[in-house]
């Protein structure tokens, strides 16, 4: 870590007794996890909260964490379940659920080494998916009377199927840019136990009614998806939330 790290993060901690404080970082090798590094280092203070539901995990990465002892004790420490337990994600979500703040010092103060034997690769994606779904439902979907899912493809349908019955009933439509999916006009949830299977309309994204849960990965379409989203003039955190 940088010799300035303690001073910088300690100074930030003085202004809040309830914050989990991170910092910017660089990776070795330099070409590892490029999208993840770009995402984590460029989130706005607002996005530290609005993008905590994505598959990238905590919006301040665990190797950069700095906090007062009281923050750690209030959460109850890390889940010591061992290999396969995403202890950083569990701690981070508990911290937020208890009203904890999230802050990032905007200086590169940490070298975050990448290697293929890291413990993170022992965690099953299904485990992380369930934790993220549960957190999103408690923090966001429980407050929305209805919402749209952006992605009528595999990930959007998986997201829908993972929701509780209550939140499935809140889905008013899927939206997409793919004409083939839009021409289908409807998604029928065949696995439903209801006598009359739920039929969810599939519409063009420009017709989507907010709020929207976005199940599209960022920074993978040369800016096309991001431009489509900007064209709708929506407010992140209020009108839409990123999940993938």
PDB file of C-alpha atoms in Angstrom:
ATOM      1  CA  UNK A   1       0.000   0.000   0.000  1.00  0.00           C
ATOM      2  CA  UNK A   2       0.994   3.609  -0.466  1.00  0.00           C
ATOM      3  CA  UNK A   3       2.785   5.274   2.434  1.00  0.00           C
ATOM      4  CA  UNK A   4       0.029   7.923   2.291  1.00  0.00           C
ATOM      5  CA  UNK A   5      -2.806   5.438   2.726  1.00  0.00           C
ATOM      6  CA  UNK A   6      -3.240   5.565   6.521  1.00  0.00           C
ATOM      7  CA  UNK A   7      -3.076   9.372   6.650  1.00  0.00           C
ATOM      8  CA  UNK A   8      -5.538   9.800   3.791  1.00  0.00           C
ATOM      9  CA  UNK A   9      -8.126   7.309   5.048  1.00  0.00           C
ATOM     10  CA  UNK A  10      -7.748   8.301   8.693  1.00  0.00           C
ATOM     11  CA  UNK A  11      -8.480  11.886   7.730  1.00  0.00           C
ATOM     12  CA  UNK A  12     -11.613  10.729   5.885  1.00  0.00           C
ATOM     13  CA  UNK A  13     -12.694   8.652   8.887  1.00  0.00           C
ATOM     14  CA  UNK A  14     -12.607  11.697  11.161  1.00  0.00           C
ATOM     15  CA  UNK A  15     -15.629  13.150   9.370  1.00  0.00           C
ATOM     16  CA  UNK A  16     -17.791  10.041   9.853  1.00  0.00           C
ATOM     17  CA  UNK A  17     -18.056   7.551  12.683  1.00  0.00           C
ATOM     18  CA  UNK A  18     -20.167   5.209  10.570  1.00  0.00           C
ATOM     19  CA  UNK A  19     -18.330   4.864   7.246  1.00  0.00           C
ATOM     20  CA  UNK A  20     -16.637   2.009   5.452  1.00  0.00           C
ATOM     21  CA  UNK A  21     -13.882   3.840   3.614  1.00  0.00           C
ATOM     22  CA  UNK A  22     -12.122   2.596   0.496  1.00  0.00           C
ATOM     23  CA  UNK A  23      -9.698   4.092  -1.998  1.00  0.00           C
ATOM     24  CA  UNK A  24      -8.698   3.808  -5.628  1.00  0.00           C
ATOM     25  CA  UNK A  25      -6.258   1.071  -6.612  1.00  0.00           C
ATOM     26  CA  UNK A  26      -4.196  -0.357  -9.440  1.00  0.00           C
ATOM     27  CA  UNK A  27      -3.666  -3.992 -10.367  1.00  0.00           C
ATOM     28  CA  UNK A  28      -0.703  -6.227 -11.013  1.00  0.00           C
ATOM     29  CA  UNK A  29      -0.550  -7.544 -13.685  1.00  0.00           C
ATOM     30  CA  UNK A  30      -1.720  -4.239 -15.208  1.00  0.00           C
ATOM     31  CA  UNK A  31      -4.032  -5.873 -17.770  1.00  0.00           C
ATOM     32  CA  UNK A  32      -6.007  -7.934 -15.239  1.00  0.00           C
ATOM     33  CA  UNK A  33      -9.713  -7.255 -14.494  1.00  0.00           C
ATOM     34  CA  UNK A  34      -9.699  -4.107 -16.616  1.00  0.00           C
ATOM     35  CA  UNK A  35     -13.487  -3.598 -16.605  1.00  0.00           C
ATOM     36  CA  UNK A  36     -13.746  -4.208 -12.855  1.00  0.00           C
ATOM     37  CA  UNK A  37     -10.902  -1.825 -12.050  1.00  0.00           C
ATOM     38  CA  UNK A  38     -12.310   0.905 -14.292  1.00  0.00           C
ATOM     39  CA  UNK A  39     -15.742   0.464 -12.698  1.00  0.00           C
ATOM     40  CA  UNK A  40     -14.551   0.563  -9.089  1.00  0.00           C
ATOM     41  CA  UNK A  41     -12.212   3.521  -9.571  1.00  0.00           C
ATOM     42  CA  UNK A  42     -14.719   5.691 -11.433  1.00  0.00           C
ATOM     43  CA  UNK A  43     -17.930   5.339  -9.451  1.00  0.00           C
ATOM     44  CA  UNK A  44     -19.369   8.638  -8.262  1.00  0.00           C
ATOM     45  CA  UNK A  45     -20.195   9.061  -4.542  1.00  0.00           C
ATOM     46  CA  UNK A  46     -23.850   8.499  -5.472  1.00  0.00           C
ATOM     47  CA  UNK A  47     -23.045   5.333  -7.426  1.00  0.00           C
ATOM     48  CA  UNK A  48     -21.231   3.843  -4.437  1.00  0.00           C
ATOM     49  CA  UNK A  49     -24.785   3.257  -3.205  1.00  0.00           C
ATOM     50  CA  UNK A  50     -26.751   2.733  -6.412  1.00  0.00           C
ATOM     51  CA  UNK A  51     -24.398   0.153  -7.969  1.00  0.00           C
ATOM     52  CA  UNK A  52     -23.830  -2.085  -4.947  1.00  0.00           C
ATOM     53  CA  UNK A  53     -26.236  -4.679  -6.388  1.00  0.00           C
ATOM     54  CA  UNK A  54     -24.105  -5.552  -9.418  1.00  0.00           C
ATOM     55  CA  UNK A  55     -22.060  -8.699  -9.966  1.00  0.00           C
ATOM     56  CA  UNK A  56     -18.884  -6.675  -9.290  1.00  0.00           C
ATOM     57  CA  UNK A  57     -19.655  -6.832  -5.581  1.00  0.00           C
ATOM     58  CA  UNK A  58     -18.952  -4.130  -2.956  1.00  0.00           C
ATOM     59  CA  UNK A  59     -18.506  -0.701  -4.482  1.00  0.00           C
ATOM     60  CA  UNK A  60     -15.398  -0.191  -2.352  1.00  0.00           C
ATOM     61  CA  UNK A  61     -13.215  -3.296  -2.653  1.00  0.00           C
ATOM     62  CA  UNK A  62     -12.264  -5.135   0.532  1.00  0.00           C
ATOM     63  CA  UNK A  63      -8.438  -4.819   0.298  1.00  0.00           C
ATOM     64  CA  UNK A  64      -8.896  -1.030   0.476  1.00  0.00           C
ATOM     65  CA  UNK A  65     -11.282  -0.984   3.475  1.00  0.00           C
ATOM     66  CA  UNK A  66     -10.570   1.289   6.431  1.00  0.00           C
ATOM     67  CA  UNK A  67     -13.024   1.903   9.273  1.00  0.00           C
ATOM     68  CA  UNK A  68     -13.342   2.639  12.942  1.00  0.00           C
ATOM     69  CA  UNK A  69     -13.433  -0.344  15.270  1.00  0.00           C
ATOM     70  CA  UNK A  70     -17.036   0.465  16.154  1.00  0.00           C
ATOM     71  CA  UNK A  71     -18.115  -0.086  12.546  1.00  0.00           C
ATOM     72  CA  UNK A  72     -16.546  -3.554  12.520  1.00  0.00           C
ATOM     73  CA  UNK A  73     -18.016  -4.473  15.918  1.00  0.00           C
ATOM     74  CA  UNK A  74     -21.498  -3.247  15.037  1.00  0.00           C
ATOM     75  CA  UNK A  75     -21.633  -5.500  11.977  1.00  0.00           C
ATOM     76  CA  UNK A  76     -20.326  -8.384  14.070  1.00  0.00           C
ATOM     77  CA  UNK A  77     -17.134  -9.093  12.160  1.00  0.00           C
ATOM     78  CA  UNK A  78     -16.753 -11.363   9.168  1.00  0.00           C
ATOM     79  CA  UNK A  79     -18.678 -14.535   8.443  1.00  0.00           C
ATOM     80  CA  UNK A  80     -16.166 -17.264   9.303  1.00  0.00           C
ATOM     81  CA  UNK A  81     -17.910 -19.984   7.294  1.00  0.00           C
ATOM     82  CA  UNK A  82     -14.663 -20.668   5.469  1.00  0.00           C
ATOM     83  CA  UNK A  83     -13.927 -21.483   1.861  1.00  0.00           C
ATOM     84  CA  UNK A  84     -16.758 -20.607  -0.501  1.00  0.00           C
ATOM     85  CA  UNK A  85     -18.254 -17.859   1.701  1.00  0.00           C
ATOM     86  CA  UNK A  86     -18.216 -14.317   0.204  1.00  0.00           C
ATOM     87  CA  UNK A  87     -17.384 -12.712   3.553  1.00  0.00           C
ATOM     88  CA  UNK A  88     -16.678  -9.295   2.028  1.00  0.00           C
ATOM     89  CA  UNK A  89     -20.073  -9.092   0.312  1.00  0.00           C
ATOM     90  CA  UNK A  90     -21.914 -10.313   3.424  1.00  0.00           C
ATOM     91  CA  UNK A  91     -20.111  -7.793   5.639  1.00  0.00           C
ATOM     92  CA  UNK A  92     -20.663  -4.962   3.162  1.00  0.00           C
ATOM     93  CA  UNK A  93     -24.405  -5.637   2.836  1.00  0.00           C
ATOM     94  CA  UNK A  94     -24.871  -5.959   6.605  1.00  0.00           C
ATOM     95  CA  UNK A  95     -23.064  -2.652   7.061  1.00  0.00           C
ATOM     96  CA  UNK A  96     -25.397  -0.923   4.592  1.00  0.00           C
ATOM     97  CA  UNK A  97     -28.527  -2.570   6.036  1.00  0.00           C
ATOM     98  CA  UNK A  98     -27.577  -1.192   9.444  1.00  0.00           C
ATOM     99  CA  UNK A  99     -27.384   2.329   8.058  1.00  0.00           C
ATOM    100  CA  UNK A 100     -23.653   2.346   7.451  1.00  0.00           C
ATOM    101  CA  UNK A 101     -22.117   4.838   5.028  1.00  0.00           C
ATOM    102  CA  UNK A 102     -19.809   4.108   2.091  1.00  0.00           C
ATOM    103  CA  UNK A 103     -16.991   6.440   1.087  1.00  0.00           C
ATOM    104  CA  UNK A 104     -13.967   6.303  -1.236  1.00  0.00           C
ATOM    105  CA  UNK A 105     -10.795   8.363  -1.004  1.00  0.00           C
ATOM    106  CA  UNK A 106     -10.114   9.360  -4.595  1.00  0.00           C
ATOM    107  CA  UNK A 107      -6.402   8.600  -4.552  1.00  0.00           C
ATOM    108  CA  UNK A 108      -4.682   5.439  -5.795  1.00  0.00           C
ATOM    109  CA  UNK A 109      -3.349   4.107  -2.494  1.00  0.00           C
ATOM    110  CA  UNK A 110      -3.295   0.355  -3.039  1.00  0.00           C
ATOM    111  CA  UNK A 111      -1.707  -2.232  -5.292  1.00  0.00           C
ATOM    112  CA  UNK A 112      -4.301  -5.012  -5.634  1.00  0.00           C
ATOM    113  CA  UNK A 113      -2.548  -8.116  -6.940  1.00  0.00           C
ATOM    114  CA  UNK A 114      -4.397 -10.535  -9.235  1.00  0.00           C
ATOM    115  CA  UNK A 115      -3.619 -14.251  -9.266  1.00  0.00           C
ATOM    116  CA  UNK A 116      -5.675 -17.252 -10.443  1.00  0.00           C
ATOM    117  CA  UNK A 117      -5.558 -19.006  -7.049  1.00  0.00           C
ATOM    118  CA  UNK A 118      -7.283 -16.175  -5.179  1.00  0.00           C
ATOM    119  CA  UNK A 119      -9.929 -17.280  -2.661  1.00  0.00           C
ATOM    120  CA  UNK A 120     -12.605 -15.372  -4.571  1.00  0.00           C
ATOM    121  CA  UNK A 121     -12.579 -18.067  -7.262  1.00  0.00           C
ATOM    122  CA  UNK A 122     -13.682 -20.696  -4.725  1.00  0.00           C
ATOM    123  CA  UNK A 123     -17.039 -18.968  -4.274  1.00  0.00           C
ATOM    124  CA  UNK A 124     -19.912 -20.331  -6.324  1.00  0.00           C
ATOM    125  CA  UNK A 125     -21.633 -17.760  -8.505  1.00  0.00           C
ATOM    126  CA  UNK A 126     -25.001 -19.150  -7.418  1.00  0.00           C
ATOM    127  CA  UNK A 127     -24.163 -18.263  -3.805  1.00  0.00           C
ATOM    128  CA  UNK A 128     -23.335 -14.675  -4.719  1.00  0.00           C
ATOM    129  CA  UNK A 129     -26.416 -14.436  -6.980  1.00  0.00           C
ATOM    130  CA  UNK A 130     -28.763 -15.410  -4.149  1.00  0.00           C
ATOM    131  CA  UNK A 131     -27.197 -12.947  -1.706  1.00  0.00           C
ATOM    132  CA  UNK A 132     -27.503 -10.150  -4.268  1.00  0.00           C
ATOM    133  CA  UNK A 133     -31.125 -11.016  -5.098  1.00  0.00           C
ATOM    134  CA  UNK A 134     -32.116 -11.067  -1.412  1.00  0.00           C
ATOM    135  CA  UNK A 135     -30.419  -7.721  -0.779  1.00  0.00           C
ATOM    136  CA  UNK A 136     -32.006  -6.074  -3.831  1.00  0.00           C
ATOM    137  CA  UNK A 137     -35.444  -7.321  -2.858  1.00  0.00           C
ATOM    138  CA  UNK A 138     -35.123  -5.999   0.701  1.00  0.00           C
ATOM    139  CA  UNK A 139     -33.504  -2.682  -0.133  1.00  0.00           C
ATOM    140  CA  UNK A 140     -35.199  -1.734  -3.411  1.00  0.00           C
ATOM    141  CA  UNK A 141     -37.953  -3.967  -4.757  1.00  0.00           C
ATOM    142  CA  UNK A 142     -39.906  -4.027  -1.496  1.00  0.00           C
ATOM    143  CA  UNK A 143     -40.452  -0.276  -1.991  1.00  0.00           C
ATOM    144  CA  UNK A 144     -41.496  -0.436  -5.655  1.00  0.00           C
ATOM    145  CA  UNK A 145     -45.148  -1.181  -6.538  1.00  0.00           C
ATOM    146  CA  UNK A 146     -44.087  -2.319 -10.035  1.00  0.00           C
ATOM    147  CA  UNK A 147     -41.014  -2.304 -12.273  1.00  0.00           C
ATOM    148  CA  UNK A 148     -39.599  -3.224 -15.688  1.00  0.00           C
ATOM    149  CA  UNK A 149     -36.737  -5.639 -16.352  1.00  0.00           C
ATOM    150  CA  UNK A 150     -34.283  -4.458 -19.010  1.00  0.00           C
ATOM    151  CA  UNK A 151     -33.192  -7.652 -20.790  1.00  0.00           C
ATOM    152  CA  UNK A 152     -35.664 -10.123 -22.242  1.00  0.00           C
ATOM    153  CA  UNK A 153     -32.846 -12.620 -22.770  1.00  0.00           C
ATOM    154  CA  UNK A 154     -31.258 -15.264 -20.576  1.00  0.00           C
ATOM    155  CA  UNK A 155     -30.107 -13.007 -17.727  1.00  0.00           C
ATOM    156  CA  UNK A 156     -33.354 -11.071 -17.525  1.00  0.00           C
ATOM    157  CA  UNK A 157     -35.428 -14.244 -17.404  1.00  0.00           C
ATOM    158  CA  UNK A 158     -33.128 -15.772 -14.802  1.00  0.00           C
ATOM    159  CA  UNK A 159     -33.515 -12.647 -12.701  1.00  0.00           C
ATOM    160  CA  UNK A 160     -37.312 -12.866 -12.969  1.00  0.00           C
ATOM    161  CA  UNK A 161     -37.347 -16.544 -11.978  1.00  0.00           C
ATOM    162  CA  UNK A 162     -35.156 -15.799  -8.941  1.00  0.00           C
ATOM    163  CA  UNK A 163     -37.591 -13.280  -7.474  1.00  0.00           C
ATOM    164  CA  UNK A 164     -40.139 -14.072  -4.788  1.00  0.00           C
ATOM    165  CA  UNK A 165     -43.727 -14.565  -5.956  1.00  0.00           C
ATOM    166  CA  UNK A 166     -44.598 -11.119  -4.587  1.00  0.00           C
ATOM    167  CA  UNK A 167     -41.932  -9.374  -6.633  1.00  0.00           C
ATOM    168  CA  UNK A 168     -42.604 -11.437  -9.764  1.00  0.00           C
ATOM    169  CA  UNK A 169     -46.127 -10.049  -9.726  1.00  0.00           C
ATOM    170  CA  UNK A 170     -44.685  -6.509  -9.742  1.00  0.00           C
ATOM    171  CA  UNK A 171     -42.937  -7.006 -13.096  1.00  0.00           C
ATOM    172  CA  UNK A 172     -44.987  -5.058 -15.640  1.00  0.00           C
ATOM    173  CA  UNK A 173     -42.750  -5.747 -18.674  1.00  0.00           C
ATOM    174  CA  UNK A 174     -39.428  -6.852 -20.090  1.00  0.00           C
ATOM    175  CA  UNK A 175     -37.717  -4.379 -22.396  1.00  0.00           C
ATOM    176  CA  UNK A 176     -34.965  -4.954 -24.936  1.00  0.00           C
ATOM    177  CA  UNK A 177     -33.303  -3.660 -28.104  1.00  0.00           C
ATOM    178  CA  UNK A 178     -33.348  -7.033 -29.901  1.00  0.00           C
ATOM    179  CA  UNK A 179     -36.129  -7.047 -32.495  1.00  0.00           C
ATOM    180  CA  UNK A 180     -36.426 -10.850 -32.382  1.00  0.00           C
ATOM    181  CA  UNK A 181     -37.231 -10.783 -28.681  1.00  0.00           C
ATOM    182  CA  UNK A 182     -39.590  -7.839 -29.067  1.00  0.00           C
ATOM    183  CA  UNK A 183     -41.506  -9.619 -31.851  1.00  0.00           C
ATOM    184  CA  UNK A 184     -42.277 -12.456 -29.446  1.00  0.00           C
ATOM    185  CA  UNK A 185     -44.352  -9.814 -27.613  1.00  0.00           C
ATOM    186  CA  UNK A 186     -44.674 -11.839 -24.407  1.00  0.00           C
ATOM    187  CA  UNK A 187     -42.694 -14.003 -22.005  1.00  0.00           C
ATOM    188  CA  UNK A 188     -44.702 -16.861 -20.526  1.00  0.00           C
ATOM    189  CA  UNK A 189     -43.385 -18.162 -17.208  1.00  0.00           C
ATOM    190  CA  UNK A 190     -44.050 -21.845 -17.769  1.00  0.00           C
ATOM    191  CA  UNK A 191     -42.556 -22.911 -14.411  1.00  0.00           C
ATOM    192  CA  UNK A 192     -45.159 -20.986 -12.456  1.00  0.00           C
ATOM    193  CA  UNK A 193     -47.371 -23.064 -10.147  1.00  0.00           C
ATOM    194  CA  UNK A 194     -50.338 -20.862 -10.962  1.00  0.00           C
ATOM    195  CA  UNK A 195     -53.128 -22.268 -13.086  1.00  0.00           C
ATOM    196  CA  UNK A 196     -52.847 -19.390 -15.528  1.00  0.00           C
ATOM    197  CA  UNK A 197     -49.164 -18.887 -16.293  1.00  0.00           C
ATOM    198  CA  UNK A 198     -47.866 -15.313 -15.919  1.00  0.00           C
ATOM    199  CA  UNK A 199     -47.540 -13.543 -19.277  1.00  0.00           C
ATOM    200  CA  UNK A 200     -45.112 -10.614 -19.235  1.00  0.00           C
ATOM    201  CA  UNK A 201     -45.090  -8.176 -22.204  1.00  0.00           C
ATOM    202  CA  UNK A 202     -41.808  -7.642 -24.094  1.00  0.00           C
ATOM    203  CA  UNK A 203     -41.400  -4.077 -25.361  1.00  0.00           C
ATOM    204  CA  UNK A 204     -38.739  -1.823 -26.909  1.00  0.00           C
ATOM    205  CA  UNK A 205     -36.526  -0.145 -24.312  1.00  0.00           C
ATOM    206  CA  UNK A 206     -37.716   3.304 -25.420  1.00  0.00           C
ATOM    207  CA  UNK A 207     -41.195   2.372 -24.187  1.00  0.00           C
ATOM    208  CA  UNK A 208     -40.024   1.111 -20.816  1.00  0.00           C
ATOM    209  CA  UNK A 209     -41.872   2.400 -17.793  1.00  0.00           C
ATOM    210  CA  UNK A 210     -39.593   3.189 -14.841  1.00  0.00           C
ATOM    211  CA  UNK A 211     -38.461   2.118 -12.381  1.00  0.00           C
ATOM    212  CA  UNK A 212     -36.252  -0.385 -14.194  1.00  0.00           C
ATOM    213  CA  UNK A 213     -33.934  -3.156 -13.036  1.00  0.00           C
ATOM    214  CA  UNK A 214     -31.144  -3.344 -15.624  1.00  0.00           C
ATOM    215  CA  UNK A 215     -29.770  -6.817 -16.283  1.00  0.00           C
ATOM    216  CA  UNK A 216     -27.266  -5.706 -18.926  1.00  0.00           C
ATOM    217  CA  UNK A 217     -23.525  -5.702 -18.203  1.00  0.00           C
ATOM    218  CA  UNK A 218     -21.841  -2.326 -18.455  1.00  0.00           C
ATOM    219  CA  UNK A 219     -18.959  -1.405 -20.746  1.00  0.00           C
ATOM    220  CA  UNK A 220     -19.391  -4.311 -23.173  1.00  0.00           C
ATOM    221  CA  UNK A 221     -21.158  -2.768 -26.193  1.00  0.00           C
ATOM    222  CA  UNK A 222     -18.737   0.018 -27.182  1.00  0.00           C
ATOM    223  CA  UNK A 223     -21.025   2.504 -25.454  1.00  0.00           C
ATOM    224  CA  UNK A 224     -24.225   1.567 -27.337  1.00  0.00           C
ATOM    225  CA  UNK A 225     -26.148   0.365 -24.271  1.00  0.00           C
ATOM    226  CA  UNK A 226     -24.964   3.317 -22.186  1.00  0.00           C
ATOM    227  CA  UNK A 227     -26.112   5.750 -24.894  1.00  0.00           C
ATOM    228  CA  UNK A 228     -29.522   4.053 -25.097  1.00  0.00           C
ATOM    229  CA  UNK A 229     -29.876   4.407 -21.340  1.00  0.00           C
ATOM    230  CA  UNK A 230     -28.866   8.084 -21.393  1.00  0.00           C
ATOM    231  CA  UNK A 231     -31.450   8.765 -24.104  1.00  0.00           C
ATOM    232  CA  UNK A 232     -34.232   7.995 -21.630  1.00  0.00           C
ATOM    233  CA  UNK A 233     -33.137  10.807 -19.262  1.00  0.00           C
ATOM    234  CA  UNK A 234     -33.624   8.667 -16.166  1.00  0.00           C
ATOM    235  CA  UNK A 235     -32.189   9.185 -12.688  1.00  0.00           C
ATOM    236  CA  UNK A 236     -30.020   6.373 -11.349  1.00  0.00           C
ATOM    237  CA  UNK A 237     -31.205   5.045  -7.999  1.00  0.00           C
ATOM    238  CA  UNK A 238     -34.700   6.450  -8.496  1.00  0.00           C
ATOM    239  CA  UNK A 239     -35.718   5.428 -12.025  1.00  0.00           C
ATOM    240  CA  UNK A 240     -33.315   2.536 -12.509  1.00  0.00           C
ATOM    241  CA  UNK A 241     -30.921   0.195 -10.711  1.00  0.00           C
ATOM    242  CA  UNK A 242     -28.086  -1.833 -12.220  1.00  0.00           C
ATOM    243  CA  UNK A 243     -28.098  -5.510 -11.268  1.00  0.00           C
ATOM    244  CA  UNK A 244     -25.669  -7.158 -13.735  1.00  0.00           C
TER     245      UNK A 244
END
